[in-house]
Coordinates of C-alpha atoms in Angstrom, one line a residue:
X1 CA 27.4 30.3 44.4
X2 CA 29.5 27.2 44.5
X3 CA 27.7 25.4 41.8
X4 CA 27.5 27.7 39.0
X5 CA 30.1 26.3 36.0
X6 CA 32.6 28.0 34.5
X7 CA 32.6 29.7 31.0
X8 CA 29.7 31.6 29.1
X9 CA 26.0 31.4 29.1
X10 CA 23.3 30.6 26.1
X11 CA 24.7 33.8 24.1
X12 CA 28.1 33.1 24.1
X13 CA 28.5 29.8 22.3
X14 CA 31.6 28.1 22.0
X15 CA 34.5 29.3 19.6
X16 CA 34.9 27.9 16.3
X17 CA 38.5 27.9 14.5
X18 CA 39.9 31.4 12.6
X19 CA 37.3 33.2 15.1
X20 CA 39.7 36.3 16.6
X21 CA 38.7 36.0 20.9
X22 CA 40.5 39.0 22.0
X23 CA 41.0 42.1 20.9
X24 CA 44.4 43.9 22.3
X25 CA 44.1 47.7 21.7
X26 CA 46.1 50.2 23.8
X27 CA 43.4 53.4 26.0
X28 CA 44.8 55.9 28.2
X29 CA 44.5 54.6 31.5
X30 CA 43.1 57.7 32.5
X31 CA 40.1 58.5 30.5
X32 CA 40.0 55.2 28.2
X33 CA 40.8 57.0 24.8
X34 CA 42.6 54.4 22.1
X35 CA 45.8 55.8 22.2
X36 CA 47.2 57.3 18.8
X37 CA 50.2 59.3 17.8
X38 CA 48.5 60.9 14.2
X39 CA 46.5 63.7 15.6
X40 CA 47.6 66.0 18.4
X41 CA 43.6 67.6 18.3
X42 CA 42.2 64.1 19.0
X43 CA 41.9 62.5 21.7
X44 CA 43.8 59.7 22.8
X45 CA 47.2 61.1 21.3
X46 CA 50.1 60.7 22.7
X47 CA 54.1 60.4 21.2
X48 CA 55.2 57.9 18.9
X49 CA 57.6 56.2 21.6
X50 CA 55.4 55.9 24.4
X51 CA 53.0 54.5 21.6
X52 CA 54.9 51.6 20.8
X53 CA 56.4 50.9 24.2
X54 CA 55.4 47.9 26.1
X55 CA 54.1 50.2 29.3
X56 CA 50.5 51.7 30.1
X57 CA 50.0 55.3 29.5
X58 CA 47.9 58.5 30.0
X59 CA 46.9 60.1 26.7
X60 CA 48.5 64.2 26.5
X61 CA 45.1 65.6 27.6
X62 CA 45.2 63.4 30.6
X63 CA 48.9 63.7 31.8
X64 CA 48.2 67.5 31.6
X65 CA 45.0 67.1 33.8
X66 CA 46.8 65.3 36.5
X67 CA 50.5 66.5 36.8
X68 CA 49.5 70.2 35.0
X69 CA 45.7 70.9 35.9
X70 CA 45.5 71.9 32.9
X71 CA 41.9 70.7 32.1
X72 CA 41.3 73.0 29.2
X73 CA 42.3 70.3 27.3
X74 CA 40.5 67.3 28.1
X75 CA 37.0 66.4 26.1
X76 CA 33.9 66.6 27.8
X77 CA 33.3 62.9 28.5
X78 CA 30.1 63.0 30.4
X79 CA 28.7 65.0 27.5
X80 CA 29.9 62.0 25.1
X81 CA 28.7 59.0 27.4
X82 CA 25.5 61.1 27.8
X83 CA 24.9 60.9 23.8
X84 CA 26.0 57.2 24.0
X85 CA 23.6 56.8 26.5
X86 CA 20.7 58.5 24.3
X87 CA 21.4 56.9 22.1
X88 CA 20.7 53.5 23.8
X89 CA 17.7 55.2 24.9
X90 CA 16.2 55.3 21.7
X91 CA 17.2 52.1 20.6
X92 CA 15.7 50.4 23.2
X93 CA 19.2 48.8 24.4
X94 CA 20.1 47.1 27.6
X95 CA 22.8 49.1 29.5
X96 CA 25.4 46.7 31.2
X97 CA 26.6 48.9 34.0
X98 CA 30.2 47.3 36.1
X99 CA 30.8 48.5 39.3
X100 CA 33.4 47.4 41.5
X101 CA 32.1 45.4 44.8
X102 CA 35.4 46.8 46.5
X103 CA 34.8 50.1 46.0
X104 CA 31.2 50.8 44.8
X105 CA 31.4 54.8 45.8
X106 CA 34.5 54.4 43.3
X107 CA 33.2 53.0 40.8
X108 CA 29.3 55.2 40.8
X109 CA 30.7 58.2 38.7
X110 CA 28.3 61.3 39.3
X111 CA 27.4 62.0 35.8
X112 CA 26.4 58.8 34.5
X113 CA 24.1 59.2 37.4
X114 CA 22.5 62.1 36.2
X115 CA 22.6 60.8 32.8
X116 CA 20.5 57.5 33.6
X117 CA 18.0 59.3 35.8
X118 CA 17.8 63.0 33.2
X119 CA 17.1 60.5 30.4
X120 CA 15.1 58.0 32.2
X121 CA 16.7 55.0 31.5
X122 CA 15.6 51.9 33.4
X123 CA 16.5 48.8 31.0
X124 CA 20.1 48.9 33.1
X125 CA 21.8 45.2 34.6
X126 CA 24.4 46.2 37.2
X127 CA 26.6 43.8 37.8
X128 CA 29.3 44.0 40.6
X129 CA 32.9 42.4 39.6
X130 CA 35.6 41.9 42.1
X131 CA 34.5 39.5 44.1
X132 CA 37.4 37.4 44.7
X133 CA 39.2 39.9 46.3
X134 CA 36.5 40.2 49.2
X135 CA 37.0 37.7 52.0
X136 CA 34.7 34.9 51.7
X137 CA 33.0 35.9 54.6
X138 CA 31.7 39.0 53.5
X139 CA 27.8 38.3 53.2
X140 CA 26.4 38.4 49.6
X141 CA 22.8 39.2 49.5
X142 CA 24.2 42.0 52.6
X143 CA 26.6 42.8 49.5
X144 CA 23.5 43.1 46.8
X145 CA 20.9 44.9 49.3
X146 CA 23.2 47.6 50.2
X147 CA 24.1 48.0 46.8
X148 CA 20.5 48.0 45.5
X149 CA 19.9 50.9 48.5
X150 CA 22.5 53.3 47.1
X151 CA 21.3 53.2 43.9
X152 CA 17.7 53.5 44.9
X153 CA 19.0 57.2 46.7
X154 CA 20.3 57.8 43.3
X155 CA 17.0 57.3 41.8
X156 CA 17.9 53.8 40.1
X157 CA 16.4 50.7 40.1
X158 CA 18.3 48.1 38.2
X159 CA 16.4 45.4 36.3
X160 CA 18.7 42.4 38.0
X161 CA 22.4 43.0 40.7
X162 CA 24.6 40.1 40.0
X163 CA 27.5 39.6 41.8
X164 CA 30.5 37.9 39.6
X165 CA 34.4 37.7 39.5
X166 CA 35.9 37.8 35.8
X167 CA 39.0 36.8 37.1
X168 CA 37.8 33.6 38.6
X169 CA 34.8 33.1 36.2
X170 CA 32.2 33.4 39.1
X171 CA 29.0 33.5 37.9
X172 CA 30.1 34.5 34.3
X173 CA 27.0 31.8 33.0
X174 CA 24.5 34.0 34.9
X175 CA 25.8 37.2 32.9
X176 CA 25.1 36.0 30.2
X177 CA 22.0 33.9 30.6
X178 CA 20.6 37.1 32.2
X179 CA 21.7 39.8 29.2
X180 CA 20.2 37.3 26.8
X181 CA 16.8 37.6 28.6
X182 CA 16.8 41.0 29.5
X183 CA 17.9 42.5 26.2
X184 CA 14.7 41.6 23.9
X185 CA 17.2 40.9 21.1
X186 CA 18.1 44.8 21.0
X187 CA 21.6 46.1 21.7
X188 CA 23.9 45.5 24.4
X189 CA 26.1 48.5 25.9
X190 CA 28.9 47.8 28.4
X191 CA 29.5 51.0 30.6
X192 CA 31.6 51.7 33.8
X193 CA 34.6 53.7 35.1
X194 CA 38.0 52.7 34.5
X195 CA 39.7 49.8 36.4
X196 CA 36.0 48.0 36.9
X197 CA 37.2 45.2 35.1
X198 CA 34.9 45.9 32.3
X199 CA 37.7 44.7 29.6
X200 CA 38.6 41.7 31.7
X201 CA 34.4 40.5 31.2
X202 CA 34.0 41.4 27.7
X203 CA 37.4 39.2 26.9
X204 CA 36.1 36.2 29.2
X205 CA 33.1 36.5 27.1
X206 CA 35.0 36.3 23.8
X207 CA 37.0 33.8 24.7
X208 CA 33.6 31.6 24.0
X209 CA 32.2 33.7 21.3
X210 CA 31.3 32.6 17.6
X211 CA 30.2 34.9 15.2
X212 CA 27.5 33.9 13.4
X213 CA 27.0 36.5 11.3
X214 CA 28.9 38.3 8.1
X215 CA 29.8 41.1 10.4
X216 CA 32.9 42.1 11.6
X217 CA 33.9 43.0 15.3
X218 CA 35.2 47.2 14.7
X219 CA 36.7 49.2 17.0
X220 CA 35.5 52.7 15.8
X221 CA 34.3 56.5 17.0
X222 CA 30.7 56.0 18.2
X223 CA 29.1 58.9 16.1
X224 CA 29.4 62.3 17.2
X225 CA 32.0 61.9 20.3
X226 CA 35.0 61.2 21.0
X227 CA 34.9 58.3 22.3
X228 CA 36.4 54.9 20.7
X229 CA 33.7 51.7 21.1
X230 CA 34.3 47.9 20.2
X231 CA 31.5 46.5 18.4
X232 CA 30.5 43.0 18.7
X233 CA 27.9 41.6 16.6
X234 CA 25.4 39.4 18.6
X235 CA 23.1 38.1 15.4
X236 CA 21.9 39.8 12.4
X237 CA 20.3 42.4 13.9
X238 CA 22.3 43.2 16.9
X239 CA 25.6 44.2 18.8
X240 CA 27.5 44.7 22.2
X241 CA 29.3 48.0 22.4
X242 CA 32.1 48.4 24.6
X243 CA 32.7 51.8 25.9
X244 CA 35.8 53.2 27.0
X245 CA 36.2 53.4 30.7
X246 CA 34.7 56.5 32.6
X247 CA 37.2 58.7 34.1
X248 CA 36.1 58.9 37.6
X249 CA 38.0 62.3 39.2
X250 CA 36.8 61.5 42.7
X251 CA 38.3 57.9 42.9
X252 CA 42.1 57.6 44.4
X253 CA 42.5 55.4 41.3
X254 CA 42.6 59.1 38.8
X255 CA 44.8 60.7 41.7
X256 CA 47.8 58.8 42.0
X257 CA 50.8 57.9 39.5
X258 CA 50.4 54.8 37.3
X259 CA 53.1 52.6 39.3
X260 CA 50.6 53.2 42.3
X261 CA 48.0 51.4 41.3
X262 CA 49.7 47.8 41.7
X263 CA 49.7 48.7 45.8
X264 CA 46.0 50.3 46.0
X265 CA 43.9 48.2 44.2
X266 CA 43.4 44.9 45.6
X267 CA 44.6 41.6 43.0
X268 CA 43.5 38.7 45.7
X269 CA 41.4 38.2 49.1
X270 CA 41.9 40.7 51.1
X271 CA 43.0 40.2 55.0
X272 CA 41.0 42.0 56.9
X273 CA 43.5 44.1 59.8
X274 CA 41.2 44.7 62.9
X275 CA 42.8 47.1 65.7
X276 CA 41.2 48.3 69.2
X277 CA 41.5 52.1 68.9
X278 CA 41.7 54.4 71.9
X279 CA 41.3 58.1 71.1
X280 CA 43.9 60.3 70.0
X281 CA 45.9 57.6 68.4
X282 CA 46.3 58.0 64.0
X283 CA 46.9 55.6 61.5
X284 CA 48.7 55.9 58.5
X285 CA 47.7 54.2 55.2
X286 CA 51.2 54.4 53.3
X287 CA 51.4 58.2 52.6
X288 CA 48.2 58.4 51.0
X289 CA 45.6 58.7 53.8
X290 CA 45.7 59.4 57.3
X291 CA 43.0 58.4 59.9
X292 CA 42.9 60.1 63.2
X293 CA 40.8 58.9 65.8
X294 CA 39.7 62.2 67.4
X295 CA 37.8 61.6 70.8
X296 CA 35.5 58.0 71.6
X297 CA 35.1 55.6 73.9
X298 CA 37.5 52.4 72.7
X299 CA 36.7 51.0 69.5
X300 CA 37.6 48.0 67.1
X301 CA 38.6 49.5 63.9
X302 CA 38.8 46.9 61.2
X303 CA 40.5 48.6 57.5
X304 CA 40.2 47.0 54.5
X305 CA 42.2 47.4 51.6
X306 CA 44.7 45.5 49.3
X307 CA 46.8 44.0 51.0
X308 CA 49.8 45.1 49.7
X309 CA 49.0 48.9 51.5
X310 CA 51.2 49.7 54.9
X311 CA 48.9 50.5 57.7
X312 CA 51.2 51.9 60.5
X313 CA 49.4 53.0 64.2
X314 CA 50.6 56.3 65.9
X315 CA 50.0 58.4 68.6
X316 CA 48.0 61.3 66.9
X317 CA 50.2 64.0 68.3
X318 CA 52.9 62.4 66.0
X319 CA 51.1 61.6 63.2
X320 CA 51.7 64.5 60.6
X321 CA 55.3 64.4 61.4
X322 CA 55.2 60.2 61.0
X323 CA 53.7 61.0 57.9
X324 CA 56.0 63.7 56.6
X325 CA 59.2 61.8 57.4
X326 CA 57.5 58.6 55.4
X327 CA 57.3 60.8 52.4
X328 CA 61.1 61.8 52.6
X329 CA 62.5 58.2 53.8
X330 CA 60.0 56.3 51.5
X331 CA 59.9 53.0 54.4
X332 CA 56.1 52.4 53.6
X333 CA 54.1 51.7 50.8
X334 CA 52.6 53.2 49.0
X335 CA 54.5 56.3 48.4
X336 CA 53.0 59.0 45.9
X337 CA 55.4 61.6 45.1
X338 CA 52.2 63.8 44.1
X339 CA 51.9 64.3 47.6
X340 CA 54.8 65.7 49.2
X341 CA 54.0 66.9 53.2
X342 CA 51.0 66.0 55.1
X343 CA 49.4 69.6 54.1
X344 CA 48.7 68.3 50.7
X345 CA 46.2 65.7 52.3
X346 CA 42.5 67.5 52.4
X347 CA 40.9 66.9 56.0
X348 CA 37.3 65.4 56.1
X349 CA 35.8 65.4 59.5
X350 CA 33.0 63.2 60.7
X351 CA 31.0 63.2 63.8
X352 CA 29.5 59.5 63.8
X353 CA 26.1 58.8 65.4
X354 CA 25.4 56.8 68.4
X355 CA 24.7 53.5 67.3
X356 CA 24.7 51.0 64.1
X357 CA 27.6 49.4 62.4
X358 CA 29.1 52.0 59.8
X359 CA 31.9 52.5 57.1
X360 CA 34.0 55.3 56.3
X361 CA 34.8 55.4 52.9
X362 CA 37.9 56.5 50.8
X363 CA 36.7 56.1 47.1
X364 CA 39.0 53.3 45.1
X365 CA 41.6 52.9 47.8
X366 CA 40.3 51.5 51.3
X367 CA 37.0 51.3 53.9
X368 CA 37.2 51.4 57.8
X369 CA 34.6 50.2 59.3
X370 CA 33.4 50.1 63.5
X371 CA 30.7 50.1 65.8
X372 CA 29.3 54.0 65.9
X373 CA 29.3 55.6 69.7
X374 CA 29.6 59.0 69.4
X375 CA 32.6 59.0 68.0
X376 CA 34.9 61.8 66.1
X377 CA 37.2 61.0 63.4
X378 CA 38.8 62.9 60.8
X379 CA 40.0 61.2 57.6
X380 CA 42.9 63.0 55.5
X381 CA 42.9 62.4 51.5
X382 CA 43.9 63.5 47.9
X383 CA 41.5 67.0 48.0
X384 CA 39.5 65.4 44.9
X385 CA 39.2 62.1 46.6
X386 CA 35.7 61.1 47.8
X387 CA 35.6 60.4 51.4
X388 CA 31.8 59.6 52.5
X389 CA 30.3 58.1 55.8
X390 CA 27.9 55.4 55.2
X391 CA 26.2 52.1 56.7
X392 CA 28.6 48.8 56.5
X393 CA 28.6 47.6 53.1
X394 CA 29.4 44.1 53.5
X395 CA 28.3 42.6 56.5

């Protein structure tokens, strides 16, 4: 909404002089771990000289998951999130859960799922970041009730959905206002899956936070995991923790190379590309998806996605070789060098119903949505990439 002001709500007061706003501490981007080079055995290690360069890492564990499968290795997050969330349970705490209004089958990681509904958690305030980079045209309470039906067919029913952009400071007052009224004065804990933006809201907060207590903000092992929170006292008697991002396997975010991410996930409004689609014709979404319109009467396919991905139309005869040669001559973007021919792309097929305005789905990288008629379409992807059919999310 146009008129909401920018900055933080009745909990976040402003920031009084010697008070520390932001707190700069280097996770693996893959699992969220706070990178340290002291103890191979625990998580979040990694060598000295990465350590103290400038550039984002992945923690040993993690680089051995992804370029290795070695997954041996890696600690059993859900298991430690699930204790976090127990935790929060028992203490009667608010759960602050970030999803991403881009790509909300992304950003809904299967076992905090499980978690919330196996522990039956209900004091929960999802809020949706990102939405800047949706065109302004995108409808918001469309936005909210589709969101508030998917969660519902996970079994969740979320106290209050607020849409908000951290990066604009859209709506940052009503986070606030609204964790300060839902919390009951207990604990606060932030959750979500990496690349949400849930670092970029706790830091807007801070920047107009003053502690008013003898407490300290820690960064520190929440008991009995692995995994590293920040701790934020709110008064006397309470605090925000802020978790580590969720590693999210099934997102094309945790299946691509670091230097990949700048083209797949979107950094401002997204143009929408619309195209009128006759069958057997493909389209190529750099070399990390391929869409081939199978059989169907004509149809308008609109893709969204940042804008910084190449969509290139082909005839769908030609496609996997237009896609091989891409992956040798490198003239799109992006270009993964995980994926090397068009056989290392996992085929998902989907017969569409005859009516209603749907959205295919691939999890943290793009959706393409058109009119259902009958049509067949099957969309190639990373093999642990989520690629769903669902109603239009957005409008």
């Amino acid at each position: 909404r146009s008129d909401k002001k920018k900055g933080g709500g009745d909990l976040m007061r402003p920031k009084t002089s010697g008070v520390t706003s932001e707190i700069k501490i280097k996770r693996c981007y893959g699992c969220g771990a706070i990178l340290q080079s002291n103890n191979k055995r625990e998580a979040g290690y990694i060598d000295k000289e990465h350590l103290e360069s400038s550039e984002e890492h992945l923690c040993q564990r993690c680089y051995r998951l992804r370029h290795y499968n070695e997954d041996n290795q890696v600690p059993a997050f859900n298991e430690d999130f699930h204790k976090i969330l127990q935790r929060a349970k028992e203490k009667e705490a608010l759960i602050v859960w970030v999803l991403d209004t881009f790509s909300l089958c992304g950003s809904l990681e299967e076992g905090m799922i499980t978690s919330l509904n196996e522990l039956q958690i209900s004091k929960v305030f999802v809020i949706l970041n990102k939405r800047d980079v949706l065109p302004k045209s995108f409808n918001e309470e469309k936005i909210l009730a589709h969101t508030k039906s998917v969660l519902a067919k996970s079994g969740i029913t979320p106290l209050e959905t607020l849409i908000i952009s951290s990066l604009k400071n859209y709506n940052l007052d009503d986070v606030m206002s609204t964790i300060e009224r839902l919390r009951g004065g207990k604990d606060v804990y932030f959750m979500g899956v990496s690349q949400v933006g849930k670092s970029s809201i706790i830091n807007c907060l801070l920047k107009n936070y003053q502690n008013k207590t003898d407490k300290l903000i820690t960064t520190s092992s929440f008991p009995g995991t692995t995994i590293d929170v920040i701790k934020i006292p709110l008064d006397k008697n309470s605090y925000i923790y802020d978790t580590a991002g969720i590693f999210n396997s099934r997102s094309m975010i945790n299946n691509v190379e670091r230097n990949i991410l700048k083209y797949i996930i979107p950094r401002n409004e997204i143009n929408l590309r619309t195209y009128q689609v006759k069958e057997e014709q493909s389209f190529l979404l750099g070399t990390l998806a391929k869409i081939d319109f199978v059989k169907g009467p004509n149809t308008n396919f609109t893709i969204v996605c940042a804008n910084t991905v190449d969509v290139q139309r082909t005839k769908l005869a030609k496609s996997n070789a237009t896609f091989n040669s891409f992956v040798v001559t490198k003239e799109t973007k992006p270009v993964s060098t995980l994926i090397t021919d068009i056989k290392d792309l996992k085929q998902n097929h989907f017969e569409l119903p005859n009516s209603g305005s749907v959205a295919i789905q691939i999890a943290g990288f793009a959706v393409i949505i058109l009119e259902a008629n009958n049509q067949v379409i099957d969309v190639y992807a990373p093999s642990k990439v989520l690629v769903n059919l669902g109603s239009n999310p957005w409008y």
